[in-house]
CSV table of C-alpha atoms in Angstrom, one decimal:
chain,number,residue,atom,x,y,z
A,1,MET,CA,37.4,7.2,-4.7
A,2,GLY,CA,38.0,7.4,-8.4
A,3,SER,CA,35.7,6.6,-11.3
A,4,VAL,CA,34.4,2.8,-11.6
A,5,THR,CA,34.4,1.6,-15.1
A,6,VAL,CA,31.3,-0.6,-16.0
A,7,LYS,CA,31.4,-2.7,-18.8
A,8,LYS,CA,28.6,-3.1,-21.5
A,9,GLU,CA,26.8,-6.1,-19.9
A,10,GLU,CA,27.6,-4.8,-16.3
A,11,TYR,CA,25.9,-2.6,-13.6
A,12,VAL,CA,26.7,-0.9,-10.4
A,13,ARG,CA,24.5,-0.2,-7.4
A,14,ILE,CA,25.4,3.2,-5.6
A,15,VAL,CA,24.3,3.9,-2.3
A,16,ASN,CA,24.5,7.7,-0.7
A,17,ASN,CA,25.6,7.1,2.7
A,18,ASP,CA,24.1,10.5,3.8
A,19,THR,CA,20.6,9.9,2.6
A,20,GLY,CA,20.1,6.2,2.1
A,21,GLN,CA,19.0,6.6,-1.5
A,22,THR,CA,20.3,3.9,-4.1
A,23,ARG,CA,21.0,4.7,-7.9
A,24,VAL,CA,21.9,2.1,-10.7
A,25,PHE,CA,24.6,3.0,-13.6
A,26,VAL,CA,24.4,0.3,-16.3
A,27,GLY,CA,27.4,0.5,-18.6
A,28,PRO,CA,29.2,0.8,-20.8
A,29,GLY,CA,30.7,3.8,-19.3
A,30,ALA,CA,32.4,5.2,-15.9
A,31,VAL,CA,30.8,6.2,-12.9
A,32,PHE,CA,32.1,8.7,-10.4
A,33,PRO,CA,30.6,8.1,-7.1
A,34,GLN,CA,30.4,11.4,-5.2
A,35,PRO,CA,32.2,11.4,-1.6
A,36,CYS,CA,29.2,10.3,0.2
A,37,GLU,CA,28.3,7.5,-2.2
A,38,VAL,CA,29.6,3.8,-1.8
A,39,VAL,CA,29.5,1.4,-4.8
A,40,ASP,CA,27.4,-1.6,-3.2
A,41,THR,CA,27.0,-3.9,-5.9
A,42,LYS,CA,29.0,-4.7,-9.4
A,43,ALA,CA,27.4,-7.4,-11.4
A,44,GLN,CA,26.5,-8.9,-15.0
A,45,LEU,CA,23.3,-8.0,-16.2
A,46,PRO,CA,21.0,-10.9,-16.9
A,47,SER,CA,20.3,-12.0,-20.7
A,48,PRO,CA,17.1,-10.2,-22.3
A,49,LYS,CA,15.4,-13.8,-21.7
A,50,THR,CA,16.6,-13.9,-18.0
A,51,MET,CA,15.3,-10.2,-17.3
A,52,SER,CA,11.8,-10.8,-18.7
A,53,HIS,CA,11.7,-13.8,-16.7
A,54,THR,CA,12.6,-12.1,-13.7
A,55,ARG,CA,10.7,-8.9,-13.9
A,56,SER,CA,7.5,-10.8,-14.3
A,57,HIS,CA,8.5,-13.0,-11.1
A,58,ALA,CA,9.3,-10.1,-9.1
A,59,MET,CA,6.0,-8.4,-10.3
A,60,SER,CA,3.5,-11.9,-9.8
A,61,SER,CA,4.6,-13.8,-6.8
A,62,GLN,CA,4.9,-11.1,-4.3
A,63,THR,CA,2.8,-10.4,-1.0
A,64,PRO,CA,2.1,-6.9,0.2
A,65,THR,CA,4.4,-5.8,2.8
A,66,ALA,CA,5.0,-2.9,5.7
A,67,THR,CA,5.2,0.5,4.4
A,68,ALA,CA,8.5,1.9,5.3
A,69,PRO,CA,11.1,4.7,4.2
A,70,ALA,CA,11.6,3.8,0.7
A,71,GLN,CA,14.8,4.4,-1.2
A,72,ASN,CA,14.3,6.0,-4.9
A,73,VAL,CA,16.4,4.8,-8.0
A,74,ILE,CA,17.7,6.4,-10.8
A,75,PHE,CA,17.3,5.0,-14.5
A,76,PRO,CA,17.4,2.3,-15.3
A,77,ARG,CA,15.5,0.8,-11.9
A,78,TRP,CA,17.3,-2.5,-11.6
A,79,ILE,CA,18.3,-3.9,-8.2
A,80,SER,CA,20.2,-6.6,-7.0
A,81,VAL,CA,19.0,-8.5,-3.9
A,82,THR,CA,21.2,-11.0,-2.1
A,83,GLN,CA,19.9,-14.2,-0.4
A,84,ASN,CA,19.6,-12.7,2.9
A,85,GLU,CA,17.6,-9.8,1.8
A,86,VAL,CA,14.0,-8.8,1.2
A,87,LEU,CA,13.0,-6.2,-1.4
A,88,ARG,CA,9.9,-4.2,-0.4
A,89,ILE,CA,8.3,-2.6,-3.8
A,90,GLU,CA,5.3,0.1,-2.9
A,91,ARG,CA,3.5,0.9,-6.2
A,92,PHE,CA,0.1,2.5,-6.4
A,93,GLY,CA,-0.2,2.0,-2.6
A,94,LYS,CA,0.3,-1.6,-2.5
A,95,VAL,CA,3.6,-3.2,-1.1
A,96,ASN,CA,5.2,-6.4,-2.4
A,97,CYS,CA,8.0,-8.6,-0.9
A,98,THR,CA,10.4,-11.0,-2.7
A,99,ARG,CA,13.3,-12.6,-1.4
A,100,GLY,CA,16.9,-12.6,-3.0
A,101,PRO,CA,19.0,-14.0,-4.7
A,102,LYS,CA,17.5,-11.9,-7.8
A,103,LEU,CA,18.2,-9.0,-9.9
A,104,ALA,CA,14.8,-7.2,-9.6
A,105,TYR,CA,13.2,-4.7,-11.9
A,106,ILE,CA,11.6,-1.4,-10.2
A,107,PRO,CA,8.8,-0.1,-12.3
A,108,TRP,CA,9.1,3.9,-12.5
A,109,THR,CA,6.1,4.5,-10.4
A,110,SER,CA,7.3,2.5,-7.5
A,111,THR,CA,9.6,3.1,-4.3
A,112,PHE,CA,11.6,0.5,-2.9
A,113,LYS,CA,13.5,-0.8,0.3
A,114,VAL,CA,15.9,-3.6,0.4
A,115,ILE,CA,15.9,-5.2,4.2
A,116,GLN,CA,18.2,-7.6,5.6
A,117,GLY,CA,16.9,-10.7,7.3
A,118,VAL,CA,17.4,-10.9,11.0
A,119,LEU,CA,19.8,-14.3,11.8
A,120,ILE,CA,18.5,-15.8,15.2
A,121,ASP,CA,20.5,-18.9,17.1
A,122,GLN,CA,18.6,-21.3,19.0
A,123,THR,CA,18.4,-19.4,22.5
A,124,GLN,CA,16.8,-16.1,20.4
A,125,TYR,CA,13.4,-15.0,19.1
A,126,VAL,CA,11.8,-12.3,17.6
A,127,TYR,CA,8.2,-10.9,17.4
A,128,VAL,CA,6.6,-10.2,14.0
A,129,THR,CA,3.9,-7.6,14.3
A,130,ASN,CA,1.4,-7.4,11.3
A,131,CYS,CA,1.0,-3.7,10.9
A,132,LEU,CA,-2.6,-4.0,9.5
A,133,SER,CA,-4.3,-6.3,12.3
A,134,GLY,CA,-1.6,-5.3,15.1
A,135,GLU,CA,-1.3,-9.0,15.5
A,136,LYS,CA,2.0,-10.2,16.8
A,137,ARG,CA,3.5,-13.8,16.5
A,138,LEU,CA,6.7,-15.4,18.0
A,139,VAL,CA,9.6,-16.6,15.9
A,140,ARG,CA,12.2,-19.0,17.7
A,141,GLY,CA,15.2,-19.7,16.3
A,142,PRO,CA,17.7,-20.9,14.8
A,143,GLY,CA,16.9,-19.5,11.4
A,144,LEU,CA,16.8,-16.5,9.2
A,145,VAL,CA,13.5,-14.2,9.8
A,146,PHE,CA,12.1,-12.4,6.6
A,147,PRO,CA,9.0,-9.8,7.0
A,148,LEU,CA,6.1,-10.8,4.9
A,149,ALA,CA,3.5,-8.5,3.7
A,150,TYR,CA,2.8,-5.6,6.0
A,151,GLU,CA,4.9,-6.9,9.1
A,152,GLU,CA,7.9,-5.6,11.1
A,153,VAL,CA,10.5,-7.7,13.0
A,154,SER,CA,11.5,-6.7,16.6
A,155,ALA,CA,14.7,-6.7,17.9
A,156,LYS,CA,16.4,-10.1,18.5
A,157,MET,CA,15.4,-11.5,22.3
A,158,GLY,CA,17.1,-14.2,24.4
A,159,SER,CA,15.4,-16.8,26.1
A,160,VAL,CA,15.0,-17.4,29.6
A,161,THR,CA,17.1,-20.3,31.0
A,162,VAL,CA,15.5,-22.4,33.5
A,163,LYS,CA,17.8,-24.8,35.5
A,164,LYS,CA,16.8,-28.2,37.1
A,165,GLU,CA,14.9,-27.7,40.1
A,166,GLU,CA,13.8,-23.9,39.0
A,167,TYR,CA,10.6,-22.8,37.3
A,168,VAL,CA,9.4,-19.6,35.9
A,169,ARG,CA,5.7,-18.5,36.5
A,170,ILE,CA,4.2,-16.6,33.3
A,171,VAL,CA,1.6,-14.3,33.3
A,172,ASN,CA,-0.6,-13.8,30.0
A,173,ASN,CA,-1.6,-9.7,29.8
A,174,ASP,CA,-4.6,-10.5,28.0
A,175,THR,CA,-6.4,-12.9,29.9
A,176,GLY,CA,-4.7,-12.7,33.1
A,177,GLN,CA,-3.9,-16.6,33.2
A,178,THR,CA,-0.8,-18.0,34.7
A,179,ARG,CA,1.3,-20.7,33.7
A,180,VAL,CA,4.5,-22.5,35.4
A,181,PHE,CA,7.3,-23.6,33.4
A,182,VAL,CA,9.3,-26.3,35.5
A,183,GLY,CA,13.1,-26.5,34.5
A,184,PRO,CA,15.3,-27.7,32.7
A,185,GLY,CA,14.8,-25.9,29.3
A,186,ALA,CA,14.4,-22.4,27.9
A,187,VAL,CA,11.1,-20.3,28.1
A,188,PHE,CA,9.8,-18.3,25.1
A,189,PRO,CA,7.3,-16.1,26.2
A,190,GLN,CA,4.6,-15.2,23.5
A,191,PRO,CA,3.8,-11.5,22.6
A,192,CYS,CA,1.1,-11.0,25.5
A,193,GLU,CA,3.1,-13.1,28.4
A,194,VAL,CA,5.5,-11.6,31.2
């Protein structure tokens, strides 16, 4: 791949496919991606008024979130987040999340990771685990699931379809209690149920 020309009011986000690291180049100038790098985003920089609002919003309205392998960014520390992504910023031991779309400023003392939301349809569900308390909760579709502070989202699972004149017996592993679901319908087991 050849050089990418970046105008005065533009920036590009470049992702290293081998390491997962992200770097941002702000124009004017030309950037020469390495063979293992891909130009992920090319966009306009916000005006100075918008930049200060974006930065203060990104630092104030976030909730802590789960620690995950973080990416490091090289100057100038601006990152573009799409509407289907969550930006996790770790700074001084605290982790904050913010949803896109936005152009967010990453402080120098921080690391970050961009996480894709999990799209589930009406027959699917996921378990969301709070990494601090160990508590799990069920999230049913349809929807786009974003992890909150200190949370991780499980892989997508399909509900159990029960036809008319069928039933399913569900056992709670924590309490030992049994419940019976009579069809027709779909069963979405709680995290402690089998």
